[in-house]
Structure formats: structure tokens, C-alpha cells
Amino acid sequence: MLEPALIERVRQLAETAARATAPAGTRVAVEIGQLDARLRLAPCQQVQPYLPPGMSAWGRSRIGLRCTDGVARWNVTLPVRVSVYGRVVVANAPLPAGVNLSQEQLAMADIDIAAEPGAVFTDAALLLGRTLARPLAAAEAVRAPALKSRQWFAAGETVQVRVAGEGFAIASEAQALSAGIEGQDVRVRFESGRTASGRAVGERRVELLL
């Protein structure tokens, strides 16, 4: 049985970790589970809660508990569920895959944005004209993975390339050697004949980080 003070420290740790990446104006709620009933832990004077490396701070997760002062140094994990409630864009009605989103098809609602993976949207204007890659249920949040990636330019088009490195940034023009798909790498050829790989970031725009 965990001490109430330790449970409160676990709650505060989980809340702090969730708030570090939660959008402004959201509310975080933590539900703490139970240790495995089969565990037989030696008495411990000092238990340190921690977020294990690689463990998500949102949704179903686990908080580590390590004994730092006891007859035996044990290390276990405690299940937690972290909800992050916020007002985001949702589908106003069931929407099929392939539909181009319009204002009438979208609404705002308070949901647990940590319940599923994928970035959500707080401004419906950012979604107008975007195409759904999969169907959405009524009141389901419109998340980034549900949207088809946009093609910013075609192979052969002239694009603006922003080359950036530590302490400098320059702009240049180049020819795209393949289609520029949102968020994907694309090769470009400069007037000098040199080729390079960058990231398609906008309408006829490529970013190349050195």
C-alpha cells in the first residue's frame, strides 16, 4: 500500500510532465492505478518517483518508483492515466475519407486530447480545404494523422530554398527534382549544378538545415 504523500508526489510529477507539452488553456487530470498485487516490496525509508526514459507524459503511461534508502534497493513502475482536456476542432457529423473540409463540417468541443495520438487543431481556419485520409466519427477530433499530406510543388518547378546553419541563413532558388510533399525530404538542384536534400515546408518552399 502506497503512502498518501507518495501518491501525491506521483500525481504532481505526472501533472508537471504533462503540462510541459500541453497547449495553453488546457486542464490536466491524473488517474493513478495500483501496483501489481503480487509484488512484495521490502520496507523503504525513501521512495523516489520518476518518469522512465521514453515513457509518454500523456495518456496511459507509467511512473517509476525507486527505493533509494532501504534494506533492498527496488525499482518498480506504477500505471497512470493522464488526461489533457482542451477545446479543439472536431467533426460536426460523420465524415468520409476523401472529403475536403469546410467550415460547416467542423465544430469546437472540449475533449481529452491525450486519449489518442496525433496533434489536434484549435483553429478551424487551418483545416479549410484539407482532405481527410480516413473517416471521422461525429464529435471526433480532427488530428494531423487523419489528414492527407499536401503537395507543395511538382518535380521540375522552381522553388525557394532557405539554407540555414549555426548563426546564418541564406535564400536561393533551385529546381525540384521530385514532388514536394508536406513534411517530407526532397532533392533540389541549384543553378551551379550542385544537388542537395531539404524539407518541403510550404508553397514552393524548401528548408535545408546544415
Coordinates of N, CA and C in Angstrom, one line a residue, residues 16-115:
T16 N 3.1 17.7 -13.9 CA 4.2 18.6 -14.3 C 4.7 18.2 -15.7
A17 N 4.9 16.9 -15.9 CA 5.4 16.3 -17.1 C 4.4 16.6 -18.2
A18 N 3.1 16.4 -17.9 CA 2.0 16.6 -19.0 C 1.9 18.1 -19.3
R19 N 2.0 19.0 -18.3 CA 1.8 20.4 -18.6 C 3.0 21.0 -19.4
A20 N 4.1 20.3 -19.4 CA 5.3 20.8 -20.1 C 5.1 20.8 -21.6
T21 N 4.2 19.9 -22.1 CA 3.9 19.8 -23.5 C 2.4 20.1 -23.9
A22 N 1.6 20.5 -22.8 CA 0.2 20.7 -23.1 C 0.0 22.1 -23.6
P23 N -0.9 22.3 -24.6 CA -1.2 23.7 -25.1 C -1.8 24.5 -23.9
A24 N -1.6 25.8 -24.1 CA -2.2 26.8 -23.1 C -3.7 26.6 -23.0
G25 N -4.2 26.8 -21.8 CA -5.6 26.8 -21.6 C -6.2 25.4 -21.4
T26 N -5.4 24.4 -21.4 CA -5.9 23.0 -21.2 C -5.9 22.6 -19.7
R27 N -6.6 21.6 -19.4 CA -6.7 21.1 -18.0 C -6.1 19.7 -17.9
V28 N -5.3 19.4 -17.0 CA -4.6 18.1 -16.8 C -5.3 17.4 -15.6
A29 N -5.6 16.1 -15.8 CA -6.2 15.3 -14.8 C -5.4 14.0 -14.8
V30 N -5.0 13.5 -13.6 CA -4.2 12.3 -13.4 C -5.0 11.3 -12.6
E31 N -5.1 10.1 -13.2 CA -5.7 8.9 -12.5 C -4.6 7.9 -12.2
I32 N -4.4 7.6 -10.9 CA -3.3 6.7 -10.5 C -3.8 5.3 -10.3
G33 N -3.1 4.3 -10.9 CA -3.5 3.0 -10.8 C -2.9 2.3 -9.5
Q34 N -2.8 1.0 -9.6 CA -2.3 0.2 -8.5 C -1.1 -0.6 -8.9
L35 N -0.2 -0.8 -7.9 CA 1.0 -1.7 -8.1 C 0.5 -3.1 -8.3
D36 N 1.3 -3.9 -9.0 CA 0.9 -5.3 -9.2 C 0.8 -5.9 -7.8
A37 N -0.4 -6.6 -7.5 CA -0.7 -7.1 -6.2 C 0.3 -8.2 -5.8
R38 N 1.0 -8.8 -6.8 CA 1.9 -9.9 -6.5 C 3.3 -9.4 -6.0
L39 N 3.5 -8.1 -6.1 CA 4.8 -7.5 -5.6 C 4.9 -7.6 -4.1
R40 N 6.1 -8.0 -3.6 CA 6.3 -7.9 -2.2 C 7.6 -7.1 -2.0
L41 N 7.4 -5.8 -1.7 CA 8.5 -4.8 -1.6 C 9.0 -4.7 -0.2
A42 N 10.3 -4.7 -0.1 CA 10.9 -4.5 1.2 C 10.7 -3.1 1.7
P43 N 10.6 -2.9 3.0 CA 10.4 -1.6 3.6 C 11.4 -0.6 3.1
C44 N 11.0 0.6 2.8 CA 11.9 1.7 2.3 C 11.6 3.0 3.0
Q45 N 12.7 3.7 3.4 CA 12.6 5.0 4.0 C 12.4 6.1 3.0
Q46 N 12.9 5.9 1.8 CA 12.9 7.0 0.8 C 12.6 6.4 -0.6
V47 N 11.4 6.8 -1.1 CA 11.0 6.3 -2.4 C 11.0 7.5 -3.4
Q48 N 11.7 7.4 -4.5 CA 11.8 8.5 -5.5 C 10.9 8.2 -6.7
P49 N 9.9 9.0 -7.0 CA 9.1 8.8 -8.2 C 9.9 9.5 -9.4
Y50 N 9.8 8.9 -10.6 CA 10.5 9.4 -11.7 C 9.7 9.0 -13.0
L51 N 9.9 9.8 -14.1 CA 9.3 9.4 -15.4 C 10.3 8.6 -16.1
P52 N 10.1 7.3 -16.4 CA 11.1 6.5 -17.1 C 11.4 7.1 -18.5
P53 N 12.7 7.0 -18.9 CA 13.1 7.5 -20.3 C 12.2 6.9 -21.4
G54 N 11.8 7.7 -22.3 CA 11.0 7.2 -23.4 C 9.5 7.0 -23.1
M55 N 9.1 7.2 -21.8 CA 7.7 7.0 -21.4 C 6.9 8.3 -21.7
S56 N 5.7 8.1 -22.3 CA 4.9 9.2 -22.7 C 4.4 9.9 -21.4
A57 N 4.2 11.3 -21.5 CA 3.7 12.0 -20.3 C 2.2 12.1 -20.5
W58 N 1.6 11.7 -21.6 CA 0.2 11.8 -21.9 C -0.4 10.4 -22.0
G59 N -1.8 10.3 -21.8 CA -2.5 9.0 -22.0 C -2.1 8.0 -20.9
R60 N -2.2 6.7 -21.4 CA -1.8 5.6 -20.5 C -0.3 5.5 -20.4
S61 N 0.2 5.6 -19.2 CA 1.7 5.7 -19.0 C 2.0 5.0 -17.7
R62 N 3.3 5.1 -17.3 CA 3.8 4.6 -16.1 C 4.7 5.5 -15.4
I63 N 4.7 5.6 -14.1 CA 5.7 6.4 -13.3 C 6.5 5.4 -12.6
G64 N 7.9 5.6 -12.6 CA 8.8 4.7 -11.9 C 8.8 5.1 -10.4
L65 N 9.0 4.1 -9.6 CA 9.3 4.3 -8.2 C 10.5 3.5 -7.8
R66 N 11.5 4.2 -7.3 CA 12.8 3.5 -6.9 C 13.1 3.8 -5.4
C67 N 13.5 2.7 -4.8 CA 13.8 2.8 -3.3 C 15.3 3.3 -3.3
T68 N 15.5 4.4 -2.6 CA 16.9 4.9 -2.5 C 17.5 4.8 -1.1
D69 N 16.6 4.3 -0.2 CA 17.1 4.2 1.2 C 16.3 3.1 1.9
G70 N 16.8 1.9 1.8 CA 16.1 0.8 2.4 C 16.9 -0.5 2.5
V71 N 16.4 -1.6 3.1 CA 17.2 -2.8 3.2 C 17.4 -3.4 1.8
A72 N 16.5 -3.1 0.9 CA 16.7 -3.6 -0.5 C 16.4 -2.5 -1.5
R73 N 17.2 -2.3 -2.5 CA 17.0 -1.2 -3.5 C 16.1 -1.8 -4.6
W74 N 14.9 -1.5 -4.5 CA 14.0 -2.0 -5.6 C 13.5 -0.9 -6.5
N75 N 13.0 -1.3 -7.7 CA 12.6 -0.3 -8.7 C 11.4 -0.9 -9.5
V76 N 10.3 -0.2 -9.3 CA 9.0 -0.7 -9.9 C 8.3 0.4 -10.7
T77 N 7.3 0.1 -11.5 CA 6.5 1.1 -12.1 C 5.1 1.1 -11.7
L78 N 4.4 2.2 -11.7 CA 3.1 2.4 -11.3 C 2.2 2.9 -12.5
P79 N 1.2 2.2 -12.9 CA 0.4 2.7 -14.0 C -0.4 4.0 -13.7
V80 N -0.4 4.9 -14.6 CA -1.2 6.2 -14.5 C -1.9 6.4 -15.8
R81 N -2.9 7.2 -15.7 CA -3.6 7.7 -16.9 C -3.7 9.2 -16.8
V82 N -3.1 9.9 -17.8 CA -3.1 11.3 -17.8 C -4.0 11.9 -18.9
S83 N -5.0 12.6 -18.5 CA -5.9 13.2 -19.5 C -5.6 14.7 -19.6
V84 N -5.7 15.2 -20.8 CA -5.4 16.6 -21.1 C -6.6 17.2 -21.8
Y85 N -7.5 17.9 -21.1 CA -8.7 18.4 -21.7 C -8.5 19.8 -22.3
G86 N -9.0 20.0 -23.5 CA -8.9 21.2 -24.2 C -10.0 21.4 -25.2
R87 N -10.2 22.6 -25.7 CA -11.2 22.9 -26.7 C -10.5 22.9 -28.1
V88 N -10.9 21.9 -28.9 CA -10.3 21.7 -30.2 C -11.3 21.5 -31.3
V89 N -10.8 21.5 -32.5 CA -11.7 21.3 -33.7 C -12.1 19.8 -33.8
V90 N -13.4 19.5 -33.9 CA -13.9 18.2 -34.1 C -14.9 18.1 -35.3
A91 N -15.2 16.9 -35.8 CA -16.1 16.8 -36.9 C -17.5 17.0 -36.4
N92 N -18.3 17.8 -37.2 CA -19.7 18.2 -36.8 C -20.6 17.1 -37.0
A93 N -20.2 16.1 -37.9 CA -21.1 14.9 -38.2 C -20.1 13.9 -38.8
P94 N -20.6 12.7 -39.0 CA -19.7 11.6 -39.6 C -19.2 12.1 -40.9
L95 N -17.9 12.0 -41.2 CA -17.3 12.5 -42.4 C -16.5 11.3 -43.1
P96 N -16.7 11.1 -44.4 CA -16.0 10.0 -45.1 C -14.6 10.4 -45.5
A97 N -13.7 9.5 -45.7 CA -12.4 9.7 -46.2 C -12.5 10.4 -47.6
G98 N -11.6 11.3 -47.9 CA -11.6 11.9 -49.2 C -12.3 13.3 -49.3
V99 N -13.1 13.6 -48.2 CA -13.8 14.8 -48.2 C -12.9 16.0 -48.0
N100 N -13.2 17.1 -48.7 CA -12.5 18.4 -48.5 C -13.2 19.2 -47.4
L101 N -12.5 19.5 -46.3 CA -13.1 20.1 -45.1 C -13.6 21.5 -45.4
S102 N -14.8 21.8 -44.9 CA -15.4 23.1 -45.0 C -15.8 23.5 -43.6
Q103 N -16.1 24.8 -43.4 CA -16.5 25.3 -42.1 C -17.7 24.6 -41.5
E104 N -18.7 24.3 -42.4 CA -19.9 23.7 -41.9 C -19.7 22.3 -41.3
Q105 N -18.6 21.6 -41.7 CA -18.4 20.3 -41.3 C -17.6 20.2 -39.9
L106 N -17.2 21.4 -39.4 CA -16.3 21.5 -38.3 C -17.0 22.2 -37.1
A107 N -16.7 21.8 -35.9 CA -17.2 22.4 -34.7 C -16.1 22.4 -33.6
M108 N -16.3 23.1 -32.5 CA -15.4 23.1 -31.4 C -16.0 22.4 -30.2
A109 N -15.2 21.6 -29.6 CA -15.6 20.8 -28.4 C -14.5 20.6 -27.4
D110 N -14.9 20.4 -26.1 CA -13.9 20.1 -25.1 C -13.7 18.6 -25.1
I111 N -12.5 18.1 -25.3 CA -12.2 16.6 -25.3 C -10.9 16.4 -24.6
D112 N -10.7 15.1 -24.4 CA -9.4 14.6 -23.8 C -8.5 14.4 -25.0
I113 N -7.6 15.4 -25.3 CA -6.7 15.3 -26.4 C -5.6 14.3 -26.3
A114 N -5.4 13.8 -25.0 CA -4.4 12.8 -24.8 C -4.9 11.4 -25.0
A115 N -6.2 11.2 -25.3 CA -6.8 9.9 -25.4 C -6.3 9.2 -26.6

